[in-house]
Structures are given as C-alpha cells and as structure tokens.
Amino acid sequence: MRARVEEWVAGHGRCHFMAPPGRRADTVSALRLRQGRSADDLVRTLDGLGWQIATGKGEERDTVIRIGHMGDLNLDDVQELTGEMEKILKLD
C-alpha cells in the first residue's frame, strides 16, 4: 500500500513524502501538502466521504497528512482514497 501512495505522489508532484526513500514506514505515509493547501480541510472533507486519515502533529498539523497502511485496508482502498484526494486537491 505504501508503494501505491509513492506512485501516486510521484505521478503528480504536488505533495511530497516527509521521509526520504529507504526511511519510510510500511504502516503510515506522512505527506507534506503543497503551500496553500490545508491538511485540516482535506481531512474533514475526506471524513465526510467516509475516509479516515490524520493531520500532522504540532506545528505541522495543517501542512501534513498521514495515511495509514494497516488494519482492514487493502490496495483497492488506497487506490480509491488517492482517487478521492486527486479530486479534492484538483490534481488531475
């Protein structure tokens, strides 16, 4: 699932991973949104659509999102989530 998120990020270049390759967790992806985008707004919008992701912590609360890769999720779920994120962020 992390690899799918990596592919999605590489495909549009409008947000980026907090950790460099080789240092990324298998269980969660932390992504910095491009300037002018609100992590709080994105999380609230996705929550209204039935998705649960989290914002960053502390000073990065409104600039970072965290996407979990564990539990009852599967690759199809991650594909659907990134598709919804593309619509919301207008990352066509």
N, CA, C and O of each residue as an XYZ file, in Angstrom:
368
protein
N       0.821     -1.183      0.000
C       0.000      0.000      0.000
C       0.872      1.256      0.000
O       0.543      2.255     -0.640
N       1.986      1.189      0.726
C       2.891      2.341      0.699
C       3.396      2.588     -0.712
O       3.502      3.738     -1.137
N       3.708      1.528     -1.441
C       4.196      1.679     -2.808
C       3.152      2.368     -3.682
O       3.506      3.168     -4.548
N       1.883      2.072     -3.468
C       0.826      2.730     -4.240
C       0.781      4.223     -3.921
O       0.625      5.041     -4.827
N       0.915      4.586     -2.652
C       0.954      6.003     -2.277
C       2.183      6.659     -2.901
O       2.097      7.787     -3.387
N       3.329      5.969     -2.895
C       4.540      6.514     -3.514
C       4.323      6.779     -5.001
O       4.738      7.818     -5.513
N       3.678      5.848     -5.690
C       3.384      6.024     -7.114
C       2.485      7.232     -7.335
O       2.701      8.024     -8.252
N       1.475      7.362     -6.480
C       0.537      8.478     -6.603
C       1.264      9.805     -6.414
O       1.065     10.733     -7.198
N       2.098      9.907     -5.393
C       2.847     11.137     -5.132
C       3.771     11.447     -6.315
O       3.838     12.591     -6.763
N       4.469     10.455     -6.811
C       5.395     10.658     -7.928
C       4.660     11.073     -9.203
O       5.218     11.773    -10.048
N       3.417     10.643     -9.335
C       2.645     10.925    -10.544
C       2.133     12.343    -10.664
O       1.749     12.760    -11.757
N       2.112     13.105     -9.573
C       1.591     14.463     -9.673
C       2.523     15.521     -9.108
O       2.444     16.677     -9.523
N       3.385     15.178     -8.197
C       4.387     16.098     -7.689
C       3.872     17.307     -6.926
O       4.609     18.279     -6.758
N       2.642     17.279     -6.462
C       2.091     18.431     -5.751
C       2.070     18.266     -4.240
O       1.621     19.160     -3.523
N       2.543     17.152     -3.762
C       2.831     16.964     -2.344
C       4.035     16.033     -2.315
O       4.387     15.443     -3.337
N       4.667     15.896     -1.162
C       5.843     15.031     -1.117
C       5.942     14.335      0.231
O       5.371     14.773      1.229
N       6.681     13.243      0.225
C       6.898     12.469      1.442
C       7.762     13.244      2.410
O       8.684     13.952      2.006
N       7.464     13.110      3.683
C       8.288     13.712      4.726
C       9.629     12.975      4.813
O      10.677     13.606      4.958
N       9.596     11.663      4.726
C      10.806     10.838      4.848
C      11.351     10.497      3.461
O      10.578     10.298      2.524
N      12.668     10.427      3.326
C      13.263     10.047      2.046
C      13.087      8.543      1.795
O      12.806      7.790      2.728
N      13.250      8.106      0.550
C      13.195      6.673      0.260
C      14.165      5.915      1.169
O      15.252      6.403      1.479
N      13.760      4.730      1.585
C      14.572      3.922      2.477
C      14.325      4.216      3.945
O      14.754      3.451      4.809
N      13.643      5.306      4.237
C      13.351      5.686      5.626
C      11.843      5.770      5.879
O      11.421      6.203      6.952
N      11.032      5.363      4.906
C       9.578      5.453      5.022
C       9.018      4.236      5.736
O       9.490      3.115      5.546
N       8.016      4.470      6.551
C       7.376      3.388      7.299
C       6.437      2.597      6.399
O       5.828      3.149      5.482
N       6.326      1.306      6.667
C       5.369      0.476      5.945
C       3.945      0.696      6.442
O       2.989      0.368      5.739
N       3.791      1.245      7.639
C       2.478      1.340      8.266
C       1.781      2.680      8.075
O       0.567      2.769      8.260
N       2.525      3.732      7.707
C       1.904      5.050      7.530
C       2.761      5.903      6.593
O       3.990      5.852      6.636
N       2.087      6.688      5.746
C       2.773      7.650      4.892
C       2.471      9.048      5.412
O       1.308      9.408      5.595
N       3.507      9.830      5.648
C       3.354     11.224      6.045
C       3.711     12.087      4.839
O       4.832     12.036      4.333
N       2.746     12.876      4.389
C       2.911     13.688      3.185
C       2.739     15.165      3.505
O       1.788     15.550      4.186
N       3.646     15.983      3.019
C       3.506     17.435      3.157
C       2.724     17.935      1.945
O       3.098     17.671      0.802
N       1.638     18.655      2.204
C       0.838     19.222      1.127
C       1.534     20.446      0.556
O       2.354     21.077      1.223
N       1.202     20.769     -0.668
C       1.797     21.965     -1.266
C       1.285     23.205     -0.539
O       0.233     23.180      0.099
N       2.035     24.265     -0.648
C       1.697     25.503      0.038
C       0.305     25.974     -0.386
O      -0.058     25.911     -1.560
N      -0.458     26.441      0.588
C      -1.805     26.922      0.322
C      -2.891     25.886      0.514
O      -4.076     26.216      0.473
N      -2.506     24.639      0.722
C      -3.478     23.565      0.976
C      -3.547     23.298      2.466
O      -2.526     23.310      3.154
N      -4.745     23.058      2.963
C      -4.952     22.826      4.384
C      -5.170     21.344      4.671
O      -6.096     20.730      4.141
N      -4.320     20.782      5.504
C      -4.491     19.389      5.909
C      -5.795     19.215      6.689
O      -6.500     18.222      6.509
N      -6.115     20.180      7.556
C      -7.373     20.106      8.313
C      -8.575     20.034      7.371
O      -9.471     19.213      7.565
N      -8.592     20.896      6.351
C      -9.705     20.891      5.396
C      -9.787     19.569      4.640
O     -10.874     19.023      4.453
N      -8.646     19.059      4.210
C      -8.633     17.796      3.473
C      -9.144     16.653      4.343
O      -9.952     15.840      3.894
N      -8.677     16.590      5.574
C      -9.107     15.522      6.489
C     -10.610     15.610      6.739
O     -11.294     14.587      6.735
N     -11.130     16.812      6.955
C     -12.575     16.985      7.187
C     -13.393     16.567      5.965
O     -14.417     15.898      6.097
N     -12.940     16.960      4.788
C     -13.652     16.608      3.556
C     -13.668     15.103      3.352
O     -14.709     14.524      3.042
N     -12.512     14.468      3.526
C     -12.446     13.012      3.369
C     -13.281     12.302      4.427
O     -13.906     11.282      4.134
N     -13.301     12.824      5.649
C     -14.122     12.243      6.703
C     -15.594     12.252      6.293
O     -16.313     11.284      6.535
N     -16.036     13.333      5.679
C     -17.414     13.415      5.200
C     -17.731     12.402      4.118
O     -18.896     12.076      3.891
N     -16.701     11.902      3.448
C     -16.868     10.879      2.416
C     -16.640      9.472      2.958
O     -16.684      8.496      2.209
N     -16.395      9.373      4.270
C     -16.213      8.070      4.894
C     -14.776      7.600      5.013
O     -14.539      6.444      5.363
N     -13.810      8.462      4.732
C     -12.399      8.114      4.822
C     -11.802      8.694      6.089
O     -12.182      9.777      6.532
N     -10.859      7.959      6.668
C     -10.164      8.456      7.844
C      -8.671      8.511      7.580
O      -8.005      7.485      7.442
N      -8.159      9.742      7.512
C      -6.726      9.979      7.507
C      -6.490     11.003      8.613
O      -7.446     11.516      9.195
N      -5.252     11.298      8.903
C      -4.953     12.213     10.004
C      -4.091     13.362      9.516
O      -3.432     13.280      8.479
N      -4.115     14.432     10.290
C      -3.217     15.559     10.038
C      -1.872     15.267     10.695
O      -1.705     14.258     11.379
N      -0.923     16.164     10.477
C       0.348     16.080     11.171
C       0.170     16.479     12.629
O      -0.940     16.758     13.082
N       1.258     16.500     13.336
C       1.256     16.856     14.762
C       1.936     18.216     14.963
O       2.793     18.613     14.173
N       1.545     18.919     16.021
C       2.202     20.166     16.398
C       2.180     21.201     15.293
O       1.133     21.478     14.709
N       3.339     21.773     15.010
C       3.452     22.833     14.009
C       3.088     22.366     12.603
O       2.774     23.186     11.741
N       3.126     21.063     12.367
C       2.839     20.527     11.036
C       1.388     20.079     10.887
O       1.030     19.434      9.902
N       0.563     20.421     11.860
C      -0.829     19.976     11.856
C      -1.564     20.336     10.561
O      -2.300     19.506     10.028
N      -1.385     21.526     10.058
C      -2.162     21.928      8.892
C      -1.397     21.842      7.580
O      -1.885     22.315      6.553
N      -0.204     21.244      7.593
C       0.567     21.114      6.351
C       0.866     19.664      5.987
O       1.318     19.383      4.877
N       0.618     18.745      6.914
C       0.968     17.335      6.714
C      -0.263     16.460      6.911
O      -1.079     16.696      7.802
N      -0.378     15.439      6.056
C      -1.405     14.410      6.249
C      -0.708     13.075      6.461
O       0.407     12.852      5.988
N      -1.390     12.194      7.181
C      -0.863     10.851      7.434
C      -1.893      9.836      6.965
O      -3.059      9.895      7.354
N      -1.455      8.907      6.127
C      -2.307      7.864      5.560
C      -1.833      6.524      6.114
O      -0.686      6.132      5.896
N      -2.700      5.828      6.821
C      -2.350      4.533      7.386
C      -2.412      3.419      6.357
O      -3.230      3.457      5.438
N      -1.537      2.419      6.515
C      -1.471      1.267      5.606
C      -1.657     -0.033      6.370
O      -0.958     -1.009      6.099
N      -2.563     -0.068      7.298
C      -2.741     -1.288      8.082
C      -4.210     -1.447      8.450
O      -5.053     -0.654      8.032
N      -4.501     -2.454      9.217
C      -5.889     -2.704      9.609
C      -6.658     -3.384      8.497
O      -6.141     -4.271      7.818
N      -7.883     -2.964      8.318
C      -8.763     -3.594      7.340
C      -8.620     -3.013      5.938
O      -9.416     -3.341      5.058
N      -7.640     -2.169      5.711
C      -7.442     -1.570      4.394
C      -6.727     -2.535      3.465
O      -5.992     -3.423      3.898
N      -6.966     -2.334      2.162
C      -6.252     -3.110      1.161
C      -5.864     -2.184      0.008
O      -6.159     -0.989      0.041
N      -5.212     -2.730     -0.995
C      -4.714     -1.925     -2.103
C      -5.840     -1.200     -2.836
O      -5.667     -0.053     -3.250
N      -6.980     -1.849     -3.000
C      -8.118     -1.188     -3.655
C      -8.577      0.027     -2.862
O      -8.940      1.048     -3.445
N      -8.565     -0.075     -1.533
C      -8.938      1.060     -0.694
C      -7.987      2.237     -0.902
O      -8.426      3.380     -1.023
N      -6.696      1.957     -0.943
C      -5.710      3.014     -1.136
C      -5.894      3.650     -2.510
O      -5.783      4.867     -2.653
N      -6.173      2.840     -3.505
C      -6.424      3.353     -4.855
C      -7.632      4.287     -4.853
O      -7.583      5.364     -5.447
N      -8.700      3.890     -4.198
C      -9.902      4.714     -4.126
C      -9.632      6.007     -3.346
O     -10.064      7.085     -3.755
N      -8.920      5.894     -2.229
C      -8.588      7.070     -1.422
C      -7.769      8.073     -2.221
O      -8.091      9.261     -2.225
N      -6.729      7.626     -2.890
C      -5.904      8.562     -3.659
C      -6.709      9.184     -4.799
O      -6.476     10.335     -5.169
N      -7.645      8.433     -5.351
C      -8.526      8.991     -6.378
C      -9.399     10.118     -5.815
O      -9.577     11.150     -6.463
N      -9.933      9.922     -4.629
C     -10.728     10.971     -3.978
C      -9.860     12.179     -3.652
O     -10.294     13.321     -3.802
N      -8.641     11.926     -3.208
C      -7.737     13.026     -2.884
C      -7.412     13.836     -4.134
O      -7.327     15.063     -4.074
N      -7.229     13.161     -5.259
C      -6.968     13.869     -6.505
C      -8.104     14.817     -6.851
O      -7.873     15.961     -7.243
N      -9.338     14.334     -6.703
C     -10.496     15.190     -6.982
C     -10.516     16.406     -6.067
O     -10.734     17.531     -6.516
N     -10.287     16.171     -4.791
C     -10.358     17.254     -3.803
C      -9.235     18.256     -4.015
O      -9.459     19.465     -3.952
N      -8.046     17.768     -4.263
C      -6.889     18.657     -4.449
C      -6.743     19.155     -5.881
O      -5.850     19.943     -6.194
N      -7.632     18.682     -6.738
C      -7.596     19.055     -8.161
C      -6.222     18.758     -8.774
O      -5.567     19.618     -9.362
N      -5.827     17.499     -8.605
C      -4.507     17.054     -9.087
C      -4.627     16.240    -10.367
O      -3.908     15.254    -10.534
N      -5.502     16.623    -11.258
C      -5.766     15.825    -12.464
C      -4.518     15.462    -13.223
O      -4.595     14.794    -14.255
